PDB file of C-alpha atoms in Angstrom:
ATOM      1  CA  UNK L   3      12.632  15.346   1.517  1.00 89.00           C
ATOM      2  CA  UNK L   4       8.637  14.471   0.773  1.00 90.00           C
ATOM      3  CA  UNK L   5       7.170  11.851   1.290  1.00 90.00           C
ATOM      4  CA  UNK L   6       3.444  10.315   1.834  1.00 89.00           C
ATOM      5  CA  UNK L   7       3.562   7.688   4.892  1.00 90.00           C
ATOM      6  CA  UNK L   8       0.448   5.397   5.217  1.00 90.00           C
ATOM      7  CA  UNK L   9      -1.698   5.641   8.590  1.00 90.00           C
ATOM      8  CA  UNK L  10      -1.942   1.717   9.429  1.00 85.00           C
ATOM      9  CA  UNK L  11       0.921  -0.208   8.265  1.00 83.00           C
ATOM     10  CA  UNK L  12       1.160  -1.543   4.700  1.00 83.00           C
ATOM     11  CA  UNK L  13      -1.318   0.063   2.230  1.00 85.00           C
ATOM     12  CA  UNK L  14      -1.274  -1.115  -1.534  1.00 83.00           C
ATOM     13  CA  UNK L  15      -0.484   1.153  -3.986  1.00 80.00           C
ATOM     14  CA  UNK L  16      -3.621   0.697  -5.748  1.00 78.00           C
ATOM     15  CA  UNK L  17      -5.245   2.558  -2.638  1.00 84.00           C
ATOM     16  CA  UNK L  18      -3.196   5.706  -3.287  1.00 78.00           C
ATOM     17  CA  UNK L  19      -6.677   7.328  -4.518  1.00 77.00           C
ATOM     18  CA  UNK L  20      -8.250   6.764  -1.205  1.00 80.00           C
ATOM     19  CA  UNK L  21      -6.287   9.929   0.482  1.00 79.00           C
ATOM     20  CA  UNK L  22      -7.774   8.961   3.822  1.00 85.00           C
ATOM     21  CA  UNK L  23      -5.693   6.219   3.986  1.00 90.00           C
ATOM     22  CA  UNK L  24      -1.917   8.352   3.996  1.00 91.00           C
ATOM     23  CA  UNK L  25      -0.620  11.829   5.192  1.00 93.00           C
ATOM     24  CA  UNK L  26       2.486  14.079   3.543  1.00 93.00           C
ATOM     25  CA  UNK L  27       5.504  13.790   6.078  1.00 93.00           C
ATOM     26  CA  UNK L  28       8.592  15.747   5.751  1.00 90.00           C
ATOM     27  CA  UNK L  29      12.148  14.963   6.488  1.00 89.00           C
ATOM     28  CA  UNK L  30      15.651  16.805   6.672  1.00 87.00           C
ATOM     29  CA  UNK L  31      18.011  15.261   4.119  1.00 79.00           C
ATOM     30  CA  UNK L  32      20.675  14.420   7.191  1.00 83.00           C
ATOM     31  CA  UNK L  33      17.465  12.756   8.874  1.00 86.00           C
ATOM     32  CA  UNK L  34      16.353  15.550  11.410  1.00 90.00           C
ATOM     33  CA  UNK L  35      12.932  17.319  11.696  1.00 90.00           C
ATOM     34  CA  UNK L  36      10.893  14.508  10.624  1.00 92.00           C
ATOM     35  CA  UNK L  37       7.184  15.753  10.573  1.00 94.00           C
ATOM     36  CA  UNK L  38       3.739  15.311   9.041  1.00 94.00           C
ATOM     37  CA  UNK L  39       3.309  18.084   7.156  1.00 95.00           C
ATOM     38  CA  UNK L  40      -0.433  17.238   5.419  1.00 95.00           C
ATOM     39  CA  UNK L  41      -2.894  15.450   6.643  1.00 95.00           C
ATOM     40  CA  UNK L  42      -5.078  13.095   4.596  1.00 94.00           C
ATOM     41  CA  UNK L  43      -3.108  13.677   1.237  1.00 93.00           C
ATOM     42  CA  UNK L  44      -0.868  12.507  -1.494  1.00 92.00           C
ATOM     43  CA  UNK L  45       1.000  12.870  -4.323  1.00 92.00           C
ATOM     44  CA  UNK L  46       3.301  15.795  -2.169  1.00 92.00           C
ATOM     45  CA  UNK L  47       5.675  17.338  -5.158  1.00 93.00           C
ATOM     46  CA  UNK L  48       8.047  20.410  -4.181  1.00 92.00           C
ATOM     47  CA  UNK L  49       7.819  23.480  -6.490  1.00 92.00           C
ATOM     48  CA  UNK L  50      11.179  25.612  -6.844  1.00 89.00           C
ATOM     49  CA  UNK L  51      10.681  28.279  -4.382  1.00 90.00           C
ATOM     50  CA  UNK L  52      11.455  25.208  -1.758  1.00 89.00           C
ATOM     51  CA  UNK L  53       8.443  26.293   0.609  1.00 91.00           C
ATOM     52  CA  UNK L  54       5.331  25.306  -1.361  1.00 95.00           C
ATOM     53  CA  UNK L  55       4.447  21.993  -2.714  1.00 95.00           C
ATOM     54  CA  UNK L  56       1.903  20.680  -4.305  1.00 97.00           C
ATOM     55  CA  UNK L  57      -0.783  17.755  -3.631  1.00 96.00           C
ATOM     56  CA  UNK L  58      -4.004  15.530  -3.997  1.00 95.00           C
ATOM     57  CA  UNK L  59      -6.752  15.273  -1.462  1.00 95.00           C
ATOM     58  CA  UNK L  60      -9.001  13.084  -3.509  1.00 93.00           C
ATOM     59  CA  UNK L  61     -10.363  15.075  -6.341  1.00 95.00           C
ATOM     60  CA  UNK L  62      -9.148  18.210  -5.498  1.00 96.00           C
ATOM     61  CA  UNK L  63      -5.909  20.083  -5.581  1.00 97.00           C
ATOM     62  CA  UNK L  64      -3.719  21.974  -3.286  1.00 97.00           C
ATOM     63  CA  UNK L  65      -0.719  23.970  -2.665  1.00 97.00           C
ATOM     64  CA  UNK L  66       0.704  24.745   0.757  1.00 96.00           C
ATOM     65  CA  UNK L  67       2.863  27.127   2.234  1.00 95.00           C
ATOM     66  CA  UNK L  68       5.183  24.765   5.114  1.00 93.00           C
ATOM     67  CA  UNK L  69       6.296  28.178   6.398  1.00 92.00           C
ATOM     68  CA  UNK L  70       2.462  29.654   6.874  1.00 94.00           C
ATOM     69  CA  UNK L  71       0.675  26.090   6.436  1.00 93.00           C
ATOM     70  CA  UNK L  72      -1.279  28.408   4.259  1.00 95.00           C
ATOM     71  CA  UNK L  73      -3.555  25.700   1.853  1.00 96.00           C
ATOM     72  CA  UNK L  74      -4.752  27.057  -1.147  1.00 97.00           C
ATOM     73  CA  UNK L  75      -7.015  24.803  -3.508  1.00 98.00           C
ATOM     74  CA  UNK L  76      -5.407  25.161  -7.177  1.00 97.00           C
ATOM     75  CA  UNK L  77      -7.981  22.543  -9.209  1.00 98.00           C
ATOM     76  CA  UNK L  78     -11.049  20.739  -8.533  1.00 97.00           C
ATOM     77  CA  UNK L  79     -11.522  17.521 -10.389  1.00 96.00           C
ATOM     78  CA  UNK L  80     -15.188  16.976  -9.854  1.00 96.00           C
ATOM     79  CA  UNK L  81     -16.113  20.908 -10.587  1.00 96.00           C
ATOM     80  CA  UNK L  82     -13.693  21.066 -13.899  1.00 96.00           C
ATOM     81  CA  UNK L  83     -14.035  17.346 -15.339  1.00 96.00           C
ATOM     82  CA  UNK L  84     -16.540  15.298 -13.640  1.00 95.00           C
ATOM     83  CA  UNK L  85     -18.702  14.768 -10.209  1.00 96.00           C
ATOM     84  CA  UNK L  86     -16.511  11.584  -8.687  1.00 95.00           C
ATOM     85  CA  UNK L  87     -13.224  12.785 -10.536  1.00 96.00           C
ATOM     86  CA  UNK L  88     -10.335  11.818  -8.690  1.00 95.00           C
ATOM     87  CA  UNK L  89      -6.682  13.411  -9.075  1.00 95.00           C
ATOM     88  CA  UNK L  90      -3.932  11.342  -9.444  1.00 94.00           C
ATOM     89  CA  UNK L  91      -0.152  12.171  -9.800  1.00 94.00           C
ATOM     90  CA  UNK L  92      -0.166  16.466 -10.402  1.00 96.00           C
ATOM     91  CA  UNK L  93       2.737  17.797 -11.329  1.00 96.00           C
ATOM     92  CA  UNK L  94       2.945  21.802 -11.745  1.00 97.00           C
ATOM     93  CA  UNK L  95       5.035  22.675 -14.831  1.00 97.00           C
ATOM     94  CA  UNK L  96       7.875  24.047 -13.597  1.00 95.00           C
ATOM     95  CA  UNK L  97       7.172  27.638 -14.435  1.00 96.00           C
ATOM     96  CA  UNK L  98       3.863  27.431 -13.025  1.00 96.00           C
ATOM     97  CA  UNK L  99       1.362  27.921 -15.547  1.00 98.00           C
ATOM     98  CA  UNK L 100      -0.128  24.231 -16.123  1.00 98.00           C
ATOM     99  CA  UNK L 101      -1.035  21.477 -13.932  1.00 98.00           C
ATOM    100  CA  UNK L 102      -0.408  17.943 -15.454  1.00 98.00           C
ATOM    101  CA  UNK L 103      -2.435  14.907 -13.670  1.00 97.00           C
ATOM    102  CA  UNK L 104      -4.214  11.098 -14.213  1.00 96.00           C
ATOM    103  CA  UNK L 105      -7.682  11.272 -13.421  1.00 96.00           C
ATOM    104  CA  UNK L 106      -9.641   8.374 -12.458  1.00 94.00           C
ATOM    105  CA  UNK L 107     -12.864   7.457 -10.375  1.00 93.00           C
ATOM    106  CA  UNK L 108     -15.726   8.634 -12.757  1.00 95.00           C
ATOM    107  CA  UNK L 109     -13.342   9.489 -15.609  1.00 95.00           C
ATOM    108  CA  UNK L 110     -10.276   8.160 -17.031  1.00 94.00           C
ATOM    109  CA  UNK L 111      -7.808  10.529 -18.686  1.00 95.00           C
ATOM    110  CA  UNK L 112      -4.970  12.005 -18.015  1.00 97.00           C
ATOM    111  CA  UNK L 113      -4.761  16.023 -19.456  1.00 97.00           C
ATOM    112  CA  UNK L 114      -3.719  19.800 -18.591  1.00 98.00           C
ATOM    113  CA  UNK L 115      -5.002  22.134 -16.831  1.00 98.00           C
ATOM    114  CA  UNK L 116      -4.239  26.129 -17.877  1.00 98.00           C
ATOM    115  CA  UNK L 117      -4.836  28.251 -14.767  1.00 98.00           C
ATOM    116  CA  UNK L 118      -5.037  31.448 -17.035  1.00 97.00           C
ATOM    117  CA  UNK L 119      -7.441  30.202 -19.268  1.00 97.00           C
ATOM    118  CA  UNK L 120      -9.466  28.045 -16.958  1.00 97.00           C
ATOM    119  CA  UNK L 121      -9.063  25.301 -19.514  1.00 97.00           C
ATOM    120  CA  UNK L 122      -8.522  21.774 -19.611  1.00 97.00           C
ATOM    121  CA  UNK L 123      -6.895  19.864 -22.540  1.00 97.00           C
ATOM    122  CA  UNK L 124      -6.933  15.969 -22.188  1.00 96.00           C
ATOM    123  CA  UNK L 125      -4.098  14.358 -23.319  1.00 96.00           C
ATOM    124  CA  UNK L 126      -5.951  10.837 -23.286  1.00 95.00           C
ATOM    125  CA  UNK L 127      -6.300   7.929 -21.923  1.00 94.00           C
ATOM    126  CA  UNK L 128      -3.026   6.502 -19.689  1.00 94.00           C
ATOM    127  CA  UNK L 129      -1.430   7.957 -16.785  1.00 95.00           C
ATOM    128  CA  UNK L 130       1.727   9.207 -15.327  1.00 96.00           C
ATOM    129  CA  UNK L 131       1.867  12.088 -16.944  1.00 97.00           C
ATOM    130  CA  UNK L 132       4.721  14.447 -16.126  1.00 96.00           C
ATOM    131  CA  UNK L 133       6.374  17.770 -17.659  1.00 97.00           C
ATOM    132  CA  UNK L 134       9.874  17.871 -19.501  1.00 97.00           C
ATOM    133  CA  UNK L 135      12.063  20.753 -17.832  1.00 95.00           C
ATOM    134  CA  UNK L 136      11.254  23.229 -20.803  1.00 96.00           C
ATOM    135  CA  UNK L 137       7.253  23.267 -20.443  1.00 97.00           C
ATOM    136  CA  UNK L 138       7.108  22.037 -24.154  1.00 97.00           C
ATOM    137  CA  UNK L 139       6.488  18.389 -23.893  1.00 98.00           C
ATOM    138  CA  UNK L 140       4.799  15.927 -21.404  1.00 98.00           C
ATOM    139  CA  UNK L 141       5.742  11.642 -20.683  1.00 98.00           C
ATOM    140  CA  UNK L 142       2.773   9.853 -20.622  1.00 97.00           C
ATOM    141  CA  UNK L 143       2.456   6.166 -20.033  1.00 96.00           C
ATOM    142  CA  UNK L 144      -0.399   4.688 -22.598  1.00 95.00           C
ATOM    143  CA  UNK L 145      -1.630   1.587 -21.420  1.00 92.00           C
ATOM    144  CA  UNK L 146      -2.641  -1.407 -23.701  1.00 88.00           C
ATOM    145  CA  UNK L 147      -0.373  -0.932 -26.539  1.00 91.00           C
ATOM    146  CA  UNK L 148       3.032  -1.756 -27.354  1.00 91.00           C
ATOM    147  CA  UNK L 149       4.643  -4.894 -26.481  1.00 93.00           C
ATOM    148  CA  UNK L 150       4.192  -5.433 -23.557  1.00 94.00           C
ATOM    149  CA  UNK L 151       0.690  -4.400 -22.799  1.00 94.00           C
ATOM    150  CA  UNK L 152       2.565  -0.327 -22.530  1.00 96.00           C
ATOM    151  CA  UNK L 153       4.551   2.126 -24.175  1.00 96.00           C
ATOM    152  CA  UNK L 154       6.414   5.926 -23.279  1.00 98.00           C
ATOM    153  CA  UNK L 155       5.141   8.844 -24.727  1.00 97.00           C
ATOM    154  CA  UNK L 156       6.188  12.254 -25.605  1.00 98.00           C
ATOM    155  CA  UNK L 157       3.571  14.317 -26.333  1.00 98.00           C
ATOM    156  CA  UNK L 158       4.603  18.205 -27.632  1.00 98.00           C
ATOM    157  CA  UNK L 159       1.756  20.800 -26.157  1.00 98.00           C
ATOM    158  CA  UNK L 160       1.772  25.046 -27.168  1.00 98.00           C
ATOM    159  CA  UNK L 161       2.023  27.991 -25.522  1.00 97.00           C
ATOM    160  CA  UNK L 162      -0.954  27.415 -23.714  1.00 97.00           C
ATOM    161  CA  UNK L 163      -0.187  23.530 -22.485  1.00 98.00           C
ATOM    162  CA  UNK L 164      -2.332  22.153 -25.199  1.00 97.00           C
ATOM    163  CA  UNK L 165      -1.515  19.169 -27.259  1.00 97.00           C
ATOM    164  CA  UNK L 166      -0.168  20.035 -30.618  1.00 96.00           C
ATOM    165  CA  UNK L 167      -1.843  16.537 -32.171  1.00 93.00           C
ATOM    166  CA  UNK L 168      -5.658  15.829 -31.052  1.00 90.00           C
ATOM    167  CA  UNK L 169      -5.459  12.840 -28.719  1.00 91.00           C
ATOM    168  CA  UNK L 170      -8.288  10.898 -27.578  1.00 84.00           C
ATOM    169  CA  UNK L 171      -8.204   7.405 -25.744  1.00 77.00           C
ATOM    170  CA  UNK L 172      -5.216   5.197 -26.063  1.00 78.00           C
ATOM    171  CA  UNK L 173      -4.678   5.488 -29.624  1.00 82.00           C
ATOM    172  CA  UNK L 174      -2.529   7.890 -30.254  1.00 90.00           C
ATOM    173  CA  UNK L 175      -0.156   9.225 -33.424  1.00 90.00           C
ATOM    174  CA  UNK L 176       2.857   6.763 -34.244  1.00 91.00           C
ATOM    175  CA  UNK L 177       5.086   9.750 -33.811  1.00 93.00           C
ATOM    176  CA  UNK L 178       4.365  10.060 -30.006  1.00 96.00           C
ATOM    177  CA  UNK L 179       5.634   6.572 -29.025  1.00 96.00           C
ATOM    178  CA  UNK L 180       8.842   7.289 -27.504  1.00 97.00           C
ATOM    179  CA  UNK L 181      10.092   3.920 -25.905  1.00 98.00           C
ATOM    180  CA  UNK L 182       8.776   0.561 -25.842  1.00 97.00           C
ATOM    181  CA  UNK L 183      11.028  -2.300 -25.096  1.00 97.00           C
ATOM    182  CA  UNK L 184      12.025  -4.313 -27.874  1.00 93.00           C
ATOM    183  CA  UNK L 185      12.608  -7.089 -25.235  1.00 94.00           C
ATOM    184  CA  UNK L 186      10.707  -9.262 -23.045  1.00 92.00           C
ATOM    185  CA  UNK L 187      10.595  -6.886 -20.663  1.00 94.00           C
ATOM    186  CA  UNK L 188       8.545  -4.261 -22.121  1.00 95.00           C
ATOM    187  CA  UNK L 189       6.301  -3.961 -19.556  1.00 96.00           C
ATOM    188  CA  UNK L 190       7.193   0.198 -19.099  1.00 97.00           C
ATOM    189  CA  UNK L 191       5.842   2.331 -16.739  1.00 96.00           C
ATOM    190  CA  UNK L 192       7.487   5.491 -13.841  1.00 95.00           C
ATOM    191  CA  UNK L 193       9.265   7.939 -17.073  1.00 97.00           C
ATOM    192  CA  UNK L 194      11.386  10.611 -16.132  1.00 95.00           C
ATOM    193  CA  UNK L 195      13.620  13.041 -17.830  1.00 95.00           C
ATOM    194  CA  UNK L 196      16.996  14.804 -16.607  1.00 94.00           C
ATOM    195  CA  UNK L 197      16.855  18.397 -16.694  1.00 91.00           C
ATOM    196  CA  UNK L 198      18.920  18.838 -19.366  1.00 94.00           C
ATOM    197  CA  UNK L 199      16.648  17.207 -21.680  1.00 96.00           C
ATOM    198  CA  UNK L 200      19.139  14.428 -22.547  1.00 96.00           C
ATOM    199  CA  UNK L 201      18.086  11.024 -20.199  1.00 96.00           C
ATOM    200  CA  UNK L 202      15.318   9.253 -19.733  1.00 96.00           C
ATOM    201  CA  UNK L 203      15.299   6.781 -17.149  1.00 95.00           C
ATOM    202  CA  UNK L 204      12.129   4.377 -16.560  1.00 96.00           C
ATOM    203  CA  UNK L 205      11.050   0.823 -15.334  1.00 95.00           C
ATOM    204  CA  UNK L 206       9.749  -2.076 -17.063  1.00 96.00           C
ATOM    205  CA  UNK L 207       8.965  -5.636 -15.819  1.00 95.00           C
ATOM    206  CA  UNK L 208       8.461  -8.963 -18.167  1.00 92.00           C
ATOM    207  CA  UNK L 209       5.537 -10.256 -15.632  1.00 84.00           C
ATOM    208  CA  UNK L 210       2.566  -8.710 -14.311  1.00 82.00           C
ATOM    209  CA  UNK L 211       1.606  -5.068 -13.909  1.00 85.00           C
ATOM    210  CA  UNK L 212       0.562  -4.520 -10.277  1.00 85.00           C
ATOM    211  CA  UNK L 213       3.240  -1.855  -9.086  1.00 83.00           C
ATOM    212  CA  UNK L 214       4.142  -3.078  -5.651  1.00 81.00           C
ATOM    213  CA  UNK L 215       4.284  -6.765  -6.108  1.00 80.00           C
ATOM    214  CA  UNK L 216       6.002  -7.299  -9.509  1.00 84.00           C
ATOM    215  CA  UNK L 217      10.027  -7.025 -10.354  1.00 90.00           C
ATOM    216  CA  UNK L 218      10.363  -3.934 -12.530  1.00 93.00           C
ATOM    217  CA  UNK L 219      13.830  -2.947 -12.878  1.00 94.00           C
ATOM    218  CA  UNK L 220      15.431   0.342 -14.276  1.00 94.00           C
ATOM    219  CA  UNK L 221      16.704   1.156 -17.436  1.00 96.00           C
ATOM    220  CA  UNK L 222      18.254   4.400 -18.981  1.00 96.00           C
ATOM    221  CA  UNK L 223      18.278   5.863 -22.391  1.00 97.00           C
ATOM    222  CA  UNK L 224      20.282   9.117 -23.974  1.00 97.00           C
ATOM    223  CA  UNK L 225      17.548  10.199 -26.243  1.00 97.00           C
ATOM    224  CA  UNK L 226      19.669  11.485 -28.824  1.00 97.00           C
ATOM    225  CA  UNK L 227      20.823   7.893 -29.820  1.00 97.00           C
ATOM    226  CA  UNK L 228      19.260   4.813 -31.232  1.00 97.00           C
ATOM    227  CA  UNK L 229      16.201   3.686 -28.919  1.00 96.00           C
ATOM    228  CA  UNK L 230      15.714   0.426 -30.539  1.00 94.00           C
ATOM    229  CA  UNK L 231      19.289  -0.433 -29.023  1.00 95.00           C
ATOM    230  CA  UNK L 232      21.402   2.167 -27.489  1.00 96.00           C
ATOM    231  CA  UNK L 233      19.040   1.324 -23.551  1.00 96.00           C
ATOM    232  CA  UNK L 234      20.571   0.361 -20.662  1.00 96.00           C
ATOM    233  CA  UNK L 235      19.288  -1.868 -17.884  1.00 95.00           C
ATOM    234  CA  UNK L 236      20.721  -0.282 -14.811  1.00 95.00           C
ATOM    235  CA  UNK L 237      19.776  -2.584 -12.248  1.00 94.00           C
ATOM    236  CA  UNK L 238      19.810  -6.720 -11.850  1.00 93.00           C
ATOM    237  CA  UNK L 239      17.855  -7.048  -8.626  1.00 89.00           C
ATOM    238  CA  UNK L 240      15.025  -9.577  -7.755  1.00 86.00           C
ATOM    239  CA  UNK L 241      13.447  -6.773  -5.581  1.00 83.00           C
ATOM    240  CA  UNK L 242      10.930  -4.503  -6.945  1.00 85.00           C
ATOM    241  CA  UNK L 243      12.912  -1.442  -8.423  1.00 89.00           C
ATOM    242  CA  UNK L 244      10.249   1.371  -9.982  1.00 85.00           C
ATOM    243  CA  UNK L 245       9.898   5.288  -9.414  1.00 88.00           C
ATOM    244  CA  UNK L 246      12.967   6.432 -10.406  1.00 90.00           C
ATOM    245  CA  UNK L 247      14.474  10.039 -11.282  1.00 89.00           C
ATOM    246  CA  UNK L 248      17.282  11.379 -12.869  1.00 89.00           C
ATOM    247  CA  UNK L 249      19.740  14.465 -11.918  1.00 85.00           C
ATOM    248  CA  UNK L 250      22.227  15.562 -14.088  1.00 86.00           C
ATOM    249  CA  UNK L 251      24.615  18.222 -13.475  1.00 76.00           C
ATOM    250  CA  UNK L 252      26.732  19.531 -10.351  1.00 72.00           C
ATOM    251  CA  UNK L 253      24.446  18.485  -7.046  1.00 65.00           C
ATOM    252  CA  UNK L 254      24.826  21.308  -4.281  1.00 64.00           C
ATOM    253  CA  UNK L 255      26.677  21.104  -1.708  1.00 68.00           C
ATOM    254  CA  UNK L 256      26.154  18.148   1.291  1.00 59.00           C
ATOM    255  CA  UNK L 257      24.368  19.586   4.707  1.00 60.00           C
ATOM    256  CA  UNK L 258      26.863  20.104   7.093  1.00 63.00           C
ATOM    257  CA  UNK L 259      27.468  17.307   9.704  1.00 60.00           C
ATOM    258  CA  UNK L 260      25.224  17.338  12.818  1.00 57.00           C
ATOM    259  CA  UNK L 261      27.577  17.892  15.863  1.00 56.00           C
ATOM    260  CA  UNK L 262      28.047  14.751  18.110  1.00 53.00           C
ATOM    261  CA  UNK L 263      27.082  15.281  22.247  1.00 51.00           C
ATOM    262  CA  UNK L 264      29.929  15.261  24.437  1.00 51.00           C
ATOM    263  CA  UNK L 265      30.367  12.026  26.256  1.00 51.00           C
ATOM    264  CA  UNK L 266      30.097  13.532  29.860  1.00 47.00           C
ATOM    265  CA  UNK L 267      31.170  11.109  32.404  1.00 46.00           C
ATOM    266  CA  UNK L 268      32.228  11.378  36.245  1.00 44.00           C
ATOM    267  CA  UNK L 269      35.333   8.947  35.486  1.00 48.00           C
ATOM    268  CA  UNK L 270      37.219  10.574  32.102  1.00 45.00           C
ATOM    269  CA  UNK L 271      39.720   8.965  32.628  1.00 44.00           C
ATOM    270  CA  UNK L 272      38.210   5.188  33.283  1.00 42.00           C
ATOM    271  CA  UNK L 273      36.139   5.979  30.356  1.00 44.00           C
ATOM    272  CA  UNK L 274      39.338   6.556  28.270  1.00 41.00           C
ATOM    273  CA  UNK L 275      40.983   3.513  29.094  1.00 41.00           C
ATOM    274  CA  UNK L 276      37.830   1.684  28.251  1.00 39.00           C
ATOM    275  CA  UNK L 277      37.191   3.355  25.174  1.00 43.00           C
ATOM    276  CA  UNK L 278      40.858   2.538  23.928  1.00 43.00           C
ATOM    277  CA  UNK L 279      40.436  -1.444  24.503  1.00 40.00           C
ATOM    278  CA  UNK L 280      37.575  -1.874  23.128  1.00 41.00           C
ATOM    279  CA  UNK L 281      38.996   0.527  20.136  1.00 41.00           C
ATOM    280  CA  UNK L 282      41.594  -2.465  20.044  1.00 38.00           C
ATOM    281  CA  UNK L 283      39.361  -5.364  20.498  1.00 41.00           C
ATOM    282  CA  UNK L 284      36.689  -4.117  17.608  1.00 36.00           C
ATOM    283  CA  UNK L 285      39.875  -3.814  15.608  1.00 39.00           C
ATOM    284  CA  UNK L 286      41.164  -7.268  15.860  1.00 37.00           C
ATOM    285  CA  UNK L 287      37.696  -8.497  15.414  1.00 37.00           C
ATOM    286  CA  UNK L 288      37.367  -6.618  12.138  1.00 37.00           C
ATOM    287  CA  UNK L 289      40.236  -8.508  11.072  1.00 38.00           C
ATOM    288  CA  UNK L 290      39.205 -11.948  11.543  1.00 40.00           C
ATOM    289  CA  UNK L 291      36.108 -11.487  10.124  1.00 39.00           C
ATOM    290  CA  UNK L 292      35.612 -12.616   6.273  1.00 38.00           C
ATOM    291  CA  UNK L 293      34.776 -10.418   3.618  1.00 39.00           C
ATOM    292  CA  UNK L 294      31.588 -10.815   1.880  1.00 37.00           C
ATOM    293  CA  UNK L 295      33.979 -11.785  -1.352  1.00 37.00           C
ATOM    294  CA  UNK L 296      35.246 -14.108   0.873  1.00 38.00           C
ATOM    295  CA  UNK L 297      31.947 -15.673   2.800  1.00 35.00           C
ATOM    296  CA  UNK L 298      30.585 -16.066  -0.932  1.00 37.00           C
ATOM    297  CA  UNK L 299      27.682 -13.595   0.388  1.00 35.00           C
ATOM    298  CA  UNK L 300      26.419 -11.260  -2.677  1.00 37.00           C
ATOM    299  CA  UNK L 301      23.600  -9.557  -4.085  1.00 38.00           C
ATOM    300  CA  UNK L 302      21.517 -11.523  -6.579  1.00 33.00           C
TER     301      UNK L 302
END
């Protein structure tokens, strides 16, 4: 598992850009190994060969090897866009031949990046751009439209990565808006779709639009039905639900079990007899205790 761990306690997300402020940590899924694995970065993504992923170090670019710690810098903002560029959010397509990201700093856009060609074709204003599982389309959130104040798009792009329709700025083609709340609530942002093309999942809060401080909650769509009102809200919660992803399909198999350390001790058989009663006594105090159902104690 990747992750990006502040240095210094509580960081807003809105600081995200500043990459001196986190570092890319690493964990085992059955919570061994934790360890930093980049320092001053963000955005960590895996790619499929499970030893390289890819990141942001202010405006430029990276992938590393974790098996060599071999960096190697894939894009530079400020030399392909603009001097002061910052990259936000890259996301390799998944067969490796574009690099989707938000910039912002000196520019605002969000575009691709063709590593053959050298070439970069903005995809406009927004951000949170990421790729659909076949390399033919990208999500991108557009920003002051829709009701809300945002809106989902799906934006088709070539062989090359490049936009079928011209886009420039916010404005885009009525055919791109792919989901926008018809509901209070239609404050969107965080898109993802399942691998199979089928699900999009996303969040969307009714107040306010500052990620880490406002109650977005999660909702779910199967694309091939009516979006105006075939949506589901999946969660009811007054925390602050947002960056979610979808997996569809048969997960692999759970890591094995981590082996517990014998409990050595000079008196087994003491130990034994002590273990058994207070088996017994956690029992009987299980019992007497009230269920949650009981107690009245739920989630909100």
């Amino acid at each position: 598992v990747l992750f990006v761990r502040s240095k210094s306690g509580w960081v807003k997300e809105m600081d995200a850009k500043y990459f001196g402020k986190w570092d890319i940590w690493m964990i085992n899924t059955d919570g061994s190994g934790e360890k930093k694995v980049v320092t001053d970065g963000c955005w960590g993504t895996w790619r499929p060969d499970g030893q390289t992923i890819v990141f942001a170090r202010g405006g430029k670019v990276f992938t590393r090897n974790l098996s060599s710690d071999e960096e190697k810098l894939i894009f530079d903002a400020e030399e392909k866009i603009k001097k002061g560029a910052i990259a936000q959010q890259p996301e390799m397509s998944p067969n490796g031949k574009f690099l989707a990201m938000t910039v912002r700093g000196s520019d605002r856009q969000t575009g691709i990046w063709n590593f053959e060609k050298n070439e970069w074709y903005t995809t406009g204003g927004g951000c949170q751009i990421n790729w659909w599982p076949s390399n033919k389309k990208v999500l991108r959130m557009n920003e002051g439209h829709g009701r809300g104040g945002t809106e989902v798009l799906s934006i088709e792009v070539d062989e090359n990565g490049k936009p079928t329709q011209p886009i420039r700025g916010l404005r885009v083609p009525k055919e791109l808006r792919f989901m926008d709340l018809r509901l209070r609530r239609s404050h969107e942002y965080f898109p993802r779709i399942d691998q199979s093309e089928t699900w999009l999942v996303w969040c969307a809060t009714q107040y306010g639009h500052d990620h880490d401080i406002y109650d977005y909650e999660v909702f779910i769509w199967d694309i091939t039905t009516n979006k105006k009102k075939d949506f589901v809200r999946l969660t009811f919660h007054s925390g602050n639900d947002r960056w979610p992803d979808i997996f569809t399909g048969e997960p692999a198999a759970a890591p094995a079990a981590r082996e517990e350390e014998p409990d050595v001790s000079s008196d087994e058989g003491a130990d034994e007899e002590m273990d058994d009663t207070g088996d017994e006594d956690m029992e009987s105090e299980s019992e007497e205790q009230p269920s949650e159902e009981d107690s009245g104690t739920e989630d909100e």
